[in-house]
DNA sequence: TCGTTTATTGTCTATCTTGACAATCTATAA
DNA sequence: TTATAGATTGTCAAGATAGACAATAAACGA
């Protein structure tokens, strides 16, 4: 008898819009009004399908953690057989690394974590996992390298990538992208021989 | 006849509070109410001494640009005669690098720059100036190094520093601080010989 | 067709935020 | 002392925001 539910579609539609707003305005600036407009839905539908503000943030966090882990795994899985580390750097600092939203979202979440212990824990884990993923590629590419060296190089590459992506609101900055990529390549080079 | 003006003191007091709120809540989350409470002043005094929201942001930006340029110059000026680059890295990644507020403010300003062209220009310049300051120290320490190499190393060190400081809301993260410092040292090492 | 379940819309209230202005208080110099 | 410029406080209106709920519309199965 019931009408078929489209709650799941609506939910992802709303979370997409919320994610865009968080990336653009920050967690505090992502008002329900803006989210509703971005989603092309009436505001009460947000409440109906997801819940209140806290529910939105919880849902976004959960979805973001899963999706960014998945996309990183896919990225690593798509790496070729040889020159894996070099290719990873090429991809990370490529001109069209996704649409820049991913890192903007993580930045907004990190910034908002100051007053939200749960968020802080989650983003701490997220950061460590991201670096660890890079470290794995580095370790495979340079099997003889020491553990500490691998970790330092991975952290450096991750920092360069995150830093460049954080600047997206400032516009292209292709020079910074180029020099940051060069820095990553230099770091990788320190593990050779 | 007039009563002596304390507008300047009040102004810095208010901008201090605004800066703290921007670091903690982001530009959108730094409401006048929070600023007033943080400053320990009545809200109308903000208007009386600085102006409306936009005036606040303009004033903060101007002050921030000047003060961060000055503090960077002082940092460089305070470097010892030898081991300048190594010391700079020690200081940048030291445990108590100021109070973490500086980079949080710049992050908030960068995030808010998406919809404010003037802000975007200013923060683009700020970023380039920061890297250039580091590049100068690097170039002095490694006079034989190529320009491109110097720029890459400087960008890498800057990225590592900014990245670590951005994580301040997540708590200490001393491991990340250590590995990031090691990455910076590695990068510096690529210019030797 | 009809009833049930869900989607969608409309509306209301409480609170927050901002901007603005009037009124009062206070220090300082004439 | 007194006039004056400025500091401080109080208050209000307009708009934005969030939360909640009732009412309506639409789909689906019996």
mmCIF file of N, CA and C in Angstrom, chain A residues 23-26 28-29 34 107 109-115 119-121 123-124 126-128 131 148-153 155-164 166-176 178-180 182-184 186-187 190-191, chain B residues 23-26 28-29 34 107 109-115 119-121 123-124 126-128 131 148-153 155-164 166-176 178-180 182-184 186-187 190-191:
data_model
loop_
_atom_site.group_PDB
_atom_site.id
_atom_site.type_symbol
_atom_site.label_atom_id
_atom_site.label_comp_id
_atom_site.label_asym_id
_atom_site.label_seq_id
_atom_site.Cartn_x
_atom_site.Cartn_y
_atom_site.Cartn_z
ATOM 1 N N UNK A 23 32.062 22.901 1.713
ATOM 2 C CA UNK A 23 33.308 23.232 1.033
ATOM 3 C C UNK A 23 33.386 24.721 0.731
ATOM 4 N N UNK A 24 32.239 25.327 0.423
ATOM 5 C CA UNK A 24 32.255 26.712 -0.011
ATOM 6 C C UNK A 24 32.175 27.692 1.152
ATOM 7 N N UNK A 25 31.363 27.372 2.161
ATOM 8 C CA UNK A 25 31.131 28.331 3.246
ATOM 9 C C UNK A 25 31.638 27.872 4.608
ATOM 10 N N UNK A 26 32.144 26.664 4.689
ATOM 11 C CA UNK A 26 32.530 26.153 5.992
ATOM 12 C C UNK A 26 31.344 25.552 6.716
ATOM 13 N N UNK A 28 30.086 26.218 9.677
ATOM 14 C CA UNK A 28 29.204 27.221 10.301
ATOM 15 C C UNK A 28 28.395 27.993 9.268
ATOM 16 N N UNK A 29 28.935 28.114 8.074
ATOM 17 C CA UNK A 29 28.260 28.901 7.056
ATOM 18 C C UNK A 29 27.309 28.098 6.181
ATOM 19 N N UNK A 34 20.774 27.552 2.493
ATOM 20 C CA UNK A 34 21.705 27.387 1.374
ATOM 21 C C UNK A 34 21.719 25.947 0.873
ATOM 22 N N UNK A 107 39.229 20.119 5.031
ATOM 23 C CA UNK A 107 39.694 21.308 5.741
ATOM 24 C C UNK A 107 38.597 21.913 6.601
ATOM 25 N N UNK A 109 36.029 20.409 7.805
ATOM 26 C CA UNK A 109 35.750 19.506 8.919
ATOM 27 C C UNK A 109 36.827 19.626 9.999
ATOM 28 N N UNK A 110 38.071 19.717 9.567
ATOM 29 C CA UNK A 110 39.153 19.868 10.541
ATOM 30 C C UNK A 110 39.001 21.170 11.316
ATOM 31 N N UNK A 111 38.684 22.239 10.599
ATOM 32 C CA UNK A 111 38.519 23.534 11.261
ATOM 33 C C UNK A 111 37.382 23.484 12.269
ATOM 34 N N UNK A 112 36.333 22.750 11.926
ATOM 35 C CA UNK A 112 35.172 22.685 12.809
ATOM 36 C C UNK A 112 35.378 21.706 13.955
ATOM 37 N N UNK A 113 36.480 20.984 13.916
ATOM 38 C CA UNK A 113 36.709 19.933 14.916
ATOM 39 C C UNK A 113 37.135 20.487 16.259
ATOM 40 N N UNK A 114 37.491 21.770 16.280
ATOM 41 C CA UNK A 114 38.002 22.353 17.523
ATOM 42 C C UNK A 114 37.026 22.156 18.674
ATOM 43 N N UNK A 115 35.749 22.261 18.365
ATOM 44 C CA UNK A 115 34.750 22.171 19.433
ATOM 45 C C UNK A 115 33.918 20.897 19.331
ATOM 46 N N UNK A 119 34.412 14.660 15.938
ATOM 47 C CA UNK A 119 34.955 15.082 14.646
ATOM 48 C C UNK A 119 36.477 15.071 14.671
ATOM 49 N N UNK A 120 37.028 15.559 15.768
ATOM 50 C CA UNK A 120 38.490 15.625 15.866
ATOM 51 C C UNK A 120 39.102 14.232 15.762
ATOM 52 N N UNK A 121 38.526 13.304 16.486
ATOM 53 C CA UNK A 121 39.027 11.922 16.423
ATOM 54 C C UNK A 121 38.964 11.398 14.999
ATOM 55 N N UNK A 123 38.812 12.945 12.111
ATOM 56 C CA UNK A 123 39.698 13.583 11.144
ATOM 57 C C UNK A 123 41.167 13.286 11.428
ATOM 58 N N UNK A 124 41.477 13.049 12.696
ATOM 59 C CA UNK A 124 42.830 12.597 13.026
ATOM 60 C C UNK A 124 43.089 11.255 12.346
ATOM 61 N N UNK A 126 41.513 10.075 9.807
ATOM 62 C CA UNK A 126 41.497 10.297 8.355
ATOM 63 C C UNK A 126 42.874 10.740 7.866
ATOM 64 N N UNK A 127 43.444 11.691 8.566
ATOM 65 C CA UNK A 127 44.758 12.212 8.181
ATOM 66 C C UNK A 127 45.804 11.101 8.207
ATOM 67 N N UNK A 128 45.827 10.358 9.285
ATOM 68 C CA UNK A 128 46.821 9.291 9.421
ATOM 69 C C UNK A 128 46.636 8.241 8.345
ATOM 70 N N UNK A 131 47.990 9.516 4.949
ATOM 71 C CA UNK A 131 49.453 9.434 4.901
ATOM 72 C C UNK A 131 49.904 7.974 4.803
ATOM 73 N N UNK A 148 61.366 5.010 8.931
ATOM 74 C CA UNK A 148 61.277 6.440 9.248
ATOM 75 C C UNK A 148 61.346 7.299 7.999
ATOM 76 N N UNK A 149 62.246 6.916 7.106
ATOM 77 C CA UNK A 149 62.394 7.697 5.877
ATOM 78 C C UNK A 149 61.118 7.628 5.049
ATOM 79 N N UNK A 150 60.556 6.448 4.947
ATOM 80 C CA UNK A 150 59.312 6.280 4.196
ATOM 81 C C UNK A 150 58.212 7.158 4.777
ATOM 82 N N UNK A 151 58.098 7.143 6.086
ATOM 83 C CA UNK A 151 57.048 7.944 6.727
ATOM 84 C C UNK A 151 57.254 9.429 6.498
ATOM 85 N N UNK A 152 58.496 9.869 6.582
ATOM 86 C CA UNK A 152 58.773 11.292 6.374
ATOM 87 C C UNK A 152 58.414 11.694 4.946
ATOM 88 N N UNK A 153 58.829 10.883 3.995
ATOM 89 C CA UNK A 153 58.542 11.198 2.591
ATOM 90 C C UNK A 153 57.036 11.209 2.343
ATOM 91 N N UNK A 155 54.646 11.749 4.521
ATOM 92 C CA UNK A 155 54.054 12.922 5.178
ATOM 93 C C UNK A 155 54.320 14.177 4.355
ATOM 94 N N UNK A 156 55.518 14.271 3.798
ATOM 95 C CA UNK A 156 55.858 15.441 2.986
ATOM 96 C C UNK A 156 55.028 15.528 1.724
ATOM 97 N N UNK A 157 54.858 14.398 1.050
ATOM 98 C CA UNK A 157 54.040 14.391 -0.162
ATOM 99 C C UNK A 157 52.592 14.744 0.175
ATOM 100 N N UNK A 158 52.094 14.146 1.239
ATOM 101 C CA UNK A 158 50.716 14.438 1.649
ATOM 102 C C UNK A 158 50.554 15.919 1.972
ATOM 103 N N UNK A 159 51.505 16.480 2.699
ATOM 104 C CA UNK A 159 51.417 17.893 3.074
ATOM 105 C C UNK A 159 51.419 18.779 1.844
ATOM 106 N N UNK A 160 52.295 18.457 0.891
ATOM 107 C CA UNK A 160 52.360 19.269 -0.327
ATOM 108 C C UNK A 160 51.027 19.214 -1.063
ATOM 109 N N UNK A 161 50.468 18.010 -1.156
ATOM 110 C CA UNK A 161 49.188 17.854 -1.846
ATOM 111 C C UNK A 161 48.075 18.609 -1.130
ATOM 112 N N UNK A 162 47.942 18.378 0.174
ATOM 113 C CA UNK A 162 46.875 19.030 0.933
ATOM 114 C C UNK A 162 47.017 20.541 0.879
ATOM 115 N N UNK A 163 48.240 20.995 0.960
ATOM 116 C CA UNK A 163 48.485 22.428 0.958
ATOM 117 C C UNK A 163 48.045 23.061 -0.359
ATOM 118 N N UNK A 164 48.429 22.451 -1.445
ATOM 119 C CA UNK A 164 48.039 22.996 -2.751
ATOM 120 C C UNK A 164 46.524 22.998 -2.902
ATOM 121 N N UNK A 166 44.311 23.099 -0.640
ATOM 122 C CA UNK A 166 43.684 24.064 0.265
ATOM 123 C C UNK A 166 43.585 25.444 -0.356
ATOM 124 N N UNK A 167 44.465 25.711 -1.301
ATOM 125 C CA UNK A 167 44.505 27.045 -1.893
ATOM 126 C C UNK A 167 43.482 27.210 -3.009
ATOM 127 N N UNK A 168 42.693 26.199 -3.268
ATOM 128 C CA UNK A 168 41.728 26.258 -4.366
ATOM 129 C C UNK A 168 40.859 27.519 -4.340
ATOM 130 N N UNK A 169 40.405 27.963 -3.153
ATOM 131 C CA UNK A 169 39.578 29.179 -3.156
ATOM 132 C C UNK A 169 40.305 30.403 -3.686
ATOM 133 N N UNK A 170 41.613 30.347 -3.755
ATOM 134 C CA UNK A 170 42.371 31.513 -4.216
ATOM 135 C C UNK A 170 42.493 31.561 -5.739
ATOM 136 N N UNK A 171 42.021 30.516 -6.405
ATOM 137 C CA UNK A 171 42.163 30.468 -7.855
ATOM 138 C C UNK A 171 43.215 29.455 -8.267
ATOM 139 N N UNK A 172 43.554 29.398 -9.537
ATOM 140 C CA UNK A 172 44.434 28.362 -10.102
ATOM 141 C C UNK A 172 45.783 28.182 -9.392
ATOM 142 N N UNK A 173 46.622 29.184 -9.319
ATOM 143 C CA UNK A 173 47.954 29.076 -8.715
ATOM 144 C C UNK A 173 48.763 27.926 -9.299
ATOM 145 N N UNK A 174 48.904 27.936 -10.595
ATOM 146 C CA UNK A 174 49.605 26.837 -11.265
ATOM 147 C C UNK A 174 51.085 26.803 -10.908
ATOM 148 N N UNK A 175 51.659 27.974 -10.594
ATOM 149 C CA UNK A 175 53.065 27.993 -10.211
ATOM 150 C C UNK A 175 53.281 27.217 -8.920
ATOM 151 N N UNK A 176 52.402 27.450 -7.960
ATOM 152 C CA UNK A 176 52.526 26.737 -6.689
ATOM 153 C C UNK A 176 52.352 25.233 -6.902
ATOM 154 N N UNK A 178 53.096 23.570 -9.517
ATOM 155 C CA UNK A 178 54.294 23.044 -10.155
ATOM 156 C C UNK A 178 55.434 22.865 -9.141
ATOM 157 N N UNK A 179 55.677 23.892 -8.349
ATOM 158 C CA UNK A 179 56.792 23.791 -7.396
ATOM 159 C C UNK A 179 56.492 22.760 -6.313
ATOM 160 N N UNK A 180 55.228 22.647 -5.921
ATOM 161 C CA UNK A 180 54.887 21.651 -4.908
ATOM 162 C C UNK A 180 55.094 20.244 -5.448
ATOM 163 N N UNK A 182 57.237 19.485 -7.714
ATOM 164 C CA UNK A 182 58.687 19.304 -7.752
ATOM 165 C C UNK A 182 59.215 18.918 -6.372
ATOM 166 N N UNK A 183 58.641 19.527 -5.340
ATOM 167 C CA UNK A 183 59.059 19.188 -3.979
ATOM 168 C C UNK A 183 58.764 17.722 -3.680
ATOM 169 N N UNK A 184 57.582 17.279 -4.074
ATOM 170 C CA UNK A 184 57.212 15.880 -3.849
ATOM 171 C C UNK A 184 58.168 14.952 -4.586
ATOM 172 N N UNK A 186 61.223 15.582 -5.453
ATOM 173 C CA UNK A 186 62.510 15.639 -4.774
ATOM 174 C C UNK A 186 62.531 14.729 -3.559
ATOM 175 N N UNK A 187 61.433 14.797 -2.785
ATOM 176 C CA UNK A 187 61.332 13.953 -1.600
ATOM 177 C C UNK A 187 61.425 12.484 -1.985
ATOM 178 N N UNK A 190 64.860 11.263 -2.636
ATOM 179 C CA UNK A 190 65.799 11.051 -1.529
ATOM 180 C C UNK A 190 65.873 9.596 -1.107
ATOM 181 N N UNK A 191 64.953 8.780 -1.618
ATOM 182 C CA UNK A 191 64.953 7.371 -1.211
ATOM 183 C C UNK A 191 65.635 6.476 -2.230
ATOM 184 N N UNK B 23 39.691 32.260 14.018
ATOM 185 C CA UNK B 23 40.512 31.050 14.093
ATOM 186 C C UNK B 23 39.677 29.872 14.592
ATOM 187 N N UNK B 24 38.762 30.157 15.520
ATOM 188 C CA UNK B 24 38.027 29.067 16.148
ATOM 189 C C UNK B 24 36.786 28.666 15.368
ATOM 190 N N UNK B 25 36.059 29.647 14.834
ATOM 191 C CA UNK B 25 34.771 29.346 14.199
ATOM 192 C C UNK B 25 34.754 29.606 12.698
ATOM 193 N N UNK B 26 35.821 30.154 12.154
ATOM 194 C CA UNK B 26 35.792 30.528 10.743
ATOM 195 C C UNK B 26 35.181 31.900 10.558
ATOM 196 N N UNK B 28 32.633 32.872 8.733
ATOM 197 C CA UNK B 28 31.170 32.880 8.795
ATOM 198 C C UNK B 28 30.664 32.662 10.219
ATOM 199 N N UNK B 29 31.440 31.974 11.011
ATOM 200 C CA UNK B 29 31.002 31.659 12.362
ATOM 201 C C UNK B 29 31.401 32.687 13.396
ATOM 202 N N UNK B 34 29.714 36.690 19.517
ATOM 203 C CA UNK B 34 30.867 35.936 20.023
ATOM 204 C C UNK B 34 32.075 36.846 20.193
ATOM 205 N N UNK B 107 44.146 30.139 7.262
ATOM 206 C CA UNK B 107 43.277 29.110 6.662
ATOM 207 C C UNK B 107 41.845 29.593 6.553
ATOM 208 N N UNK B 109 40.813 32.637 6.419
ATOM 209 C CA UNK B 109 40.741 33.695 5.412
ATOM 210 C C UNK B 109 40.780 33.107 4.009
ATOM 211 N N UNK B 110 41.631 32.118 3.811
ATOM 212 C CA UNK B 110 41.705 31.477 2.495
ATOM 213 C C UNK B 110 40.380 30.801 2.158
ATOM 214 N N UNK B 111 39.813 30.105 3.138
ATOM 215 C CA UNK B 111 38.536 29.431 2.894
ATOM 216 C C UNK B 111 37.446 30.434 2.540
ATOM 217 N N UNK B 112 37.497 31.585 3.187
ATOM 218 C CA UNK B 112 36.460 32.596 2.955
ATOM 219 C C UNK B 112 36.707 33.381 1.680
ATOM 220 N N UNK B 113 37.850 33.161 1.059
ATOM 221 C CA UNK B 113 38.228 33.957 -0.113
ATOM 222 C C UNK B 113 37.467 33.537 -1.360
ATOM 223 N N UNK B 114 36.799 32.392 -1.304
ATOM 224 C CA UNK B 114 36.126 31.877 -2.487
ATOM 225 C C UNK B 114 35.152 32.898 -3.066
ATOM 226 N N UNK B 115 34.488 33.616 -2.193
ATOM 227 C CA UNK B 115 33.479 34.564 -2.654
ATOM 228 C C UNK B 115 33.902 36.006 -2.428
ATOM 229 N N UNK B 119 39.956 39.457 -0.966
ATOM 230 C CA UNK B 119 40.587 38.539 -0.017
ATOM 231 C C UNK B 119 41.462 37.535 -0.758
ATOM 232 N N UNK B 120 40.942 37.031 -1.854
ATOM 233 C CA UNK B 120 41.685 36.022 -2.615
ATOM 234 C C UNK B 120 43.020 36.587 -3.086
ATOM 235 N N UNK B 121 42.975 37.790 -3.639
ATOM 236 C CA UNK B 121 44.225 38.422 -4.081
ATOM 237 C C UNK B 121 45.203 38.551 -2.919
ATOM 238 N N UNK B 123 45.423 36.967 -0.071
ATOM 239 C CA UNK B 123 45.958 35.723 0.476
ATOM 240 C C UNK B 123 46.869 35.002 -0.517
ATOM 241 N N UNK B 124 46.623 35.236 -1.797
ATOM 242 C CA UNK B 124 47.542 34.695 -2.798
ATOM 243 C C UNK B 124 48.916 35.359 -2.611
ATOM 244 N N UNK B 126 49.982 36.735 0.090
ATOM 245 C CA UNK B 126 50.500 36.305 1.382
ATOM 246 C C UNK B 126 51.221 34.964 1.248
ATOM 247 N N UNK B 127 50.574 34.033 0.559
ATOM 248 C CA UNK B 127 51.163 32.707 0.382
ATOM 249 C C UNK B 127 52.501 32.797 -0.355
ATOM 250 N N UNK B 128 52.499 33.541 -1.429
ATOM 251 C CA UNK B 128 53.727 33.658 -2.218
ATOM 252 C C UNK B 128 54.822 34.326 -1.405
ATOM 253 N N UNK B 131 56.349 31.833 1.113
ATOM 254 C CA UNK B 131 57.270 30.902 0.466
ATOM 255 C C UNK B 131 58.550 31.623 0.048
ATOM 256 N N UNK B 148 65.193 26.877 -9.472
ATOM 257 C CA UNK B 148 64.042 25.976 -9.432
ATOM 258 C C UNK B 148 64.088 25.068 -8.212
ATOM 259 N N UNK B 149 65.274 24.555 -7.933
ATOM 260 C CA UNK B 149 65.421 23.658 -6.794
ATOM 261 C C UNK B 149 65.121 24.393 -5.497
ATOM 262 N N UNK B 150 65.636 25.609 -5.380
ATOM 263 C CA UNK B 150 65.385 26.416 -4.179
ATOM 264 C C UNK B 150 63.890 26.633 -3.995
ATOM 265 N N UNK B 151 63.220 26.973 -5.071
ATOM 266 C CA UNK B 151 61.781 27.233 -4.969
ATOM 267 C C UNK B 151 61.007 25.987 -4.577
ATOM 268 N N UNK B 152 61.389 24.862 -5.147
ATOM 269 C CA UNK B 152 60.697 23.616 -4.808
ATOM 270 C C UNK B 152 60.888 23.276 -3.336
ATOM 271 N N UNK B 153 62.120 23.398 -2.866
ATOM 272 C CA UNK B 153 62.398 23.080 -1.465
ATOM 273 C C UNK B 153 61.632 24.031 -0.547
ATOM 274 N N UNK B 155 58.875 25.691 -1.191
ATOM 275 C CA UNK B 155 57.441 25.377 -1.247
ATOM 276 C C UNK B 155 57.136 24.133 -0.418
ATOM 277 N N UNK B 156 58.029 23.158 -0.475
ATOM 278 C CA UNK B 156 57.825 21.934 0.292
ATOM 279 C C UNK B 156 57.876 22.179 1.784
ATOM 280 N N UNK B 157 58.851 22.957 2.235
ATOM 281 C CA UNK B 157 58.958 23.276 3.656
ATOM 282 C C UNK B 157 57.734 24.051 4.116
ATOM 283 N N UNK B 158 57.338 25.036 3.310
ATOM 284 C CA UNK B 158 56.159 25.833 3.657
ATOM 285 C C UNK B 158 54.925 24.943 3.758
ATOM 286 N N UNK B 159 54.754 24.051 2.790
ATOM 287 C CA UNK B 159 53.580 23.172 2.790
ATOM 288 C C UNK B 159 53.565 22.286 4.031
ATOM 289 N N UNK B 160 54.724 21.737 4.369
ATOM 290 C CA UNK B 160 54.792 20.876 5.549
ATOM 291 C C UNK B 160 54.400 21.656 6.798
ATOM 292 N N UNK B 161 54.933 22.861 6.901
ATOM 293 C CA UNK B 161 54.624 23.701 8.064
ATOM 294 C C UNK B 161 53.141 24.047 8.124
ATOM 295 N N UNK B 162 52.610 24.576 7.009
ATOM 296 C CA UNK B 162 51.206 24.978 6.982
ATOM 297 C C UNK B 162 50.296 23.788 7.268
ATOM 298 N N UNK B 163 50.657 22.652 6.711
ATOM 299 C CA UNK B 163 49.837 21.469 6.886
ATOM 300 C C UNK B 163 49.770 21.039 8.352
ATOM 301 N N UNK B 164 50.926 21.006 8.985
ATOM 302 C CA UNK B 164 50.946 20.625 10.400
ATOM 303 C C UNK B 164 50.135 21.605 11.236
ATOM 304 N N UNK B 166 47.729 23.469 10.361
ATOM 305 C CA UNK B 166 46.295 23.380 10.063
ATOM 306 C C UNK B 166 45.607 22.337 10.920
ATOM 307 N N UNK B 167 46.386 21.376 11.366
ATOM 308 C CA UNK B 167 45.788 20.274 12.129
ATOM 309 C C UNK B 167 45.609 20.620 13.598
ATOM 310 N N UNK B 168 45.949 21.821 13.976
ATOM 311 C CA UNK B 168 45.865 22.214 15.387
ATOM 312 C C UNK B 168 44.503 21.900 16.020
ATOM 313 N N UNK B 169 43.404 22.127 15.314
ATOM 314 C CA UNK B 169 42.109 21.817 15.940
ATOM 315 C C UNK B 169 41.958 20.348 16.312
ATOM 316 N N UNK B 170 42.776 19.488 15.737
ATOM 317 C CA UNK B 170 42.643 18.052 16.017
ATOM 318 C C UNK B 170 43.385 17.639 17.273
ATOM 319 N N UNK B 171 44.135 18.575 17.857
ATOM 320 C CA UNK B 171 44.921 18.225 19.039
ATOM 321 C C UNK B 171 46.394 18.163 18.695
ATOM 322 N N UNK B 172 47.229 17.729 19.638
ATOM 323 C CA UNK B 172 48.689 17.744 19.482
ATOM 324 C C UNK B 172 49.264 17.119 18.206
ATOM 325 N N UNK B 173 49.020 15.861 17.940
ATOM 326 C CA UNK B 173 49.581 15.172 16.763
ATOM 327 C C UNK B 173 51.096 15.315 16.662
ATOM 328 N N UNK B 174 51.765 14.962 17.734
ATOM 329 C CA UNK B 174 53.227 15.135 17.770
ATOM 330 C C UNK B 174 53.931 14.239 16.758
ATOM 331 N N UNK B 175 53.345 13.097 16.450
ATOM 332 C CA UNK B 175 53.963 12.208 15.466
ATOM 333 C C UNK B 175 54.000 12.859 14.095
ATOM 334 N N UNK B 176 52.892 13.488 13.735
ATOM 335 C CA UNK B 176 52.841 14.166 12.436
ATOM 336 C C UNK B 176 53.844 15.320 12.401
ATOM 337 N N UNK B 178 56.597 15.480 13.963
ATOM 338 C CA UNK B 178 57.942 14.929 13.855
ATOM 339 C C UNK B 178 58.250 14.493 12.419
ATOM 340 N N UNK B 179 57.332 13.750 11.824
ATOM 341 C CA UNK B 179 57.597 13.267 10.463
ATOM 342 C C UNK B 179 57.607 14.417 9.463
ATOM 343 N N UNK B 180 56.777 15.421 9.688
ATOM 344 C CA UNK B 180 56.776 16.563 8.776
ATOM 345 C C UNK B 180 58.092 17.321 8.867
ATOM 346 N N UNK B 182 60.898 15.993 9.670
ATOM 347 C CA UNK B 182 61.882 15.143 8.991
ATOM 348 C C UNK B 182 61.795 15.327 7.475
ATOM 349 N N UNK B 183 60.581 15.484 6.975
ATOM 350 C CA UNK B 183 60.418 15.714 5.540
ATOM 351 C C UNK B 183 61.085 17.017 5.140
ATOM 352 N N UNK B 184 60.880 18.056 5.936
ATOM 353 C CA UNK B 184 61.498 19.355 5.637
ATOM 354 C C UNK B 184 63.018 19.231 5.641
ATOM 355 N N UNK B 186 64.753 16.559 5.079
ATOM 356 C CA UNK B 186 65.132 15.780 3.904
ATOM 357 C C UNK B 186 65.195 16.669 2.677
ATOM 358 N N UNK B 187 64.153 17.485 2.527
ATOM 359 C CA UNK B 187 64.116 18.397 1.387
ATOM 360 C C UNK B 187 65.335 19.313 1.385
ATOM 361 N N UNK B 190 68.427 17.764 0.088
ATOM 362 C CA UNK B 190 68.594 17.514 -1.350
ATOM 363 C C UNK B 190 69.415 18.596 -2.035
ATOM 364 N N UNK B 191 69.668 19.696 -1.336
ATOM 365 C CA UNK B 191 70.421 20.788 -1.951
ATOM 366 C C UNK B 191 71.893 20.758 -1.583
#
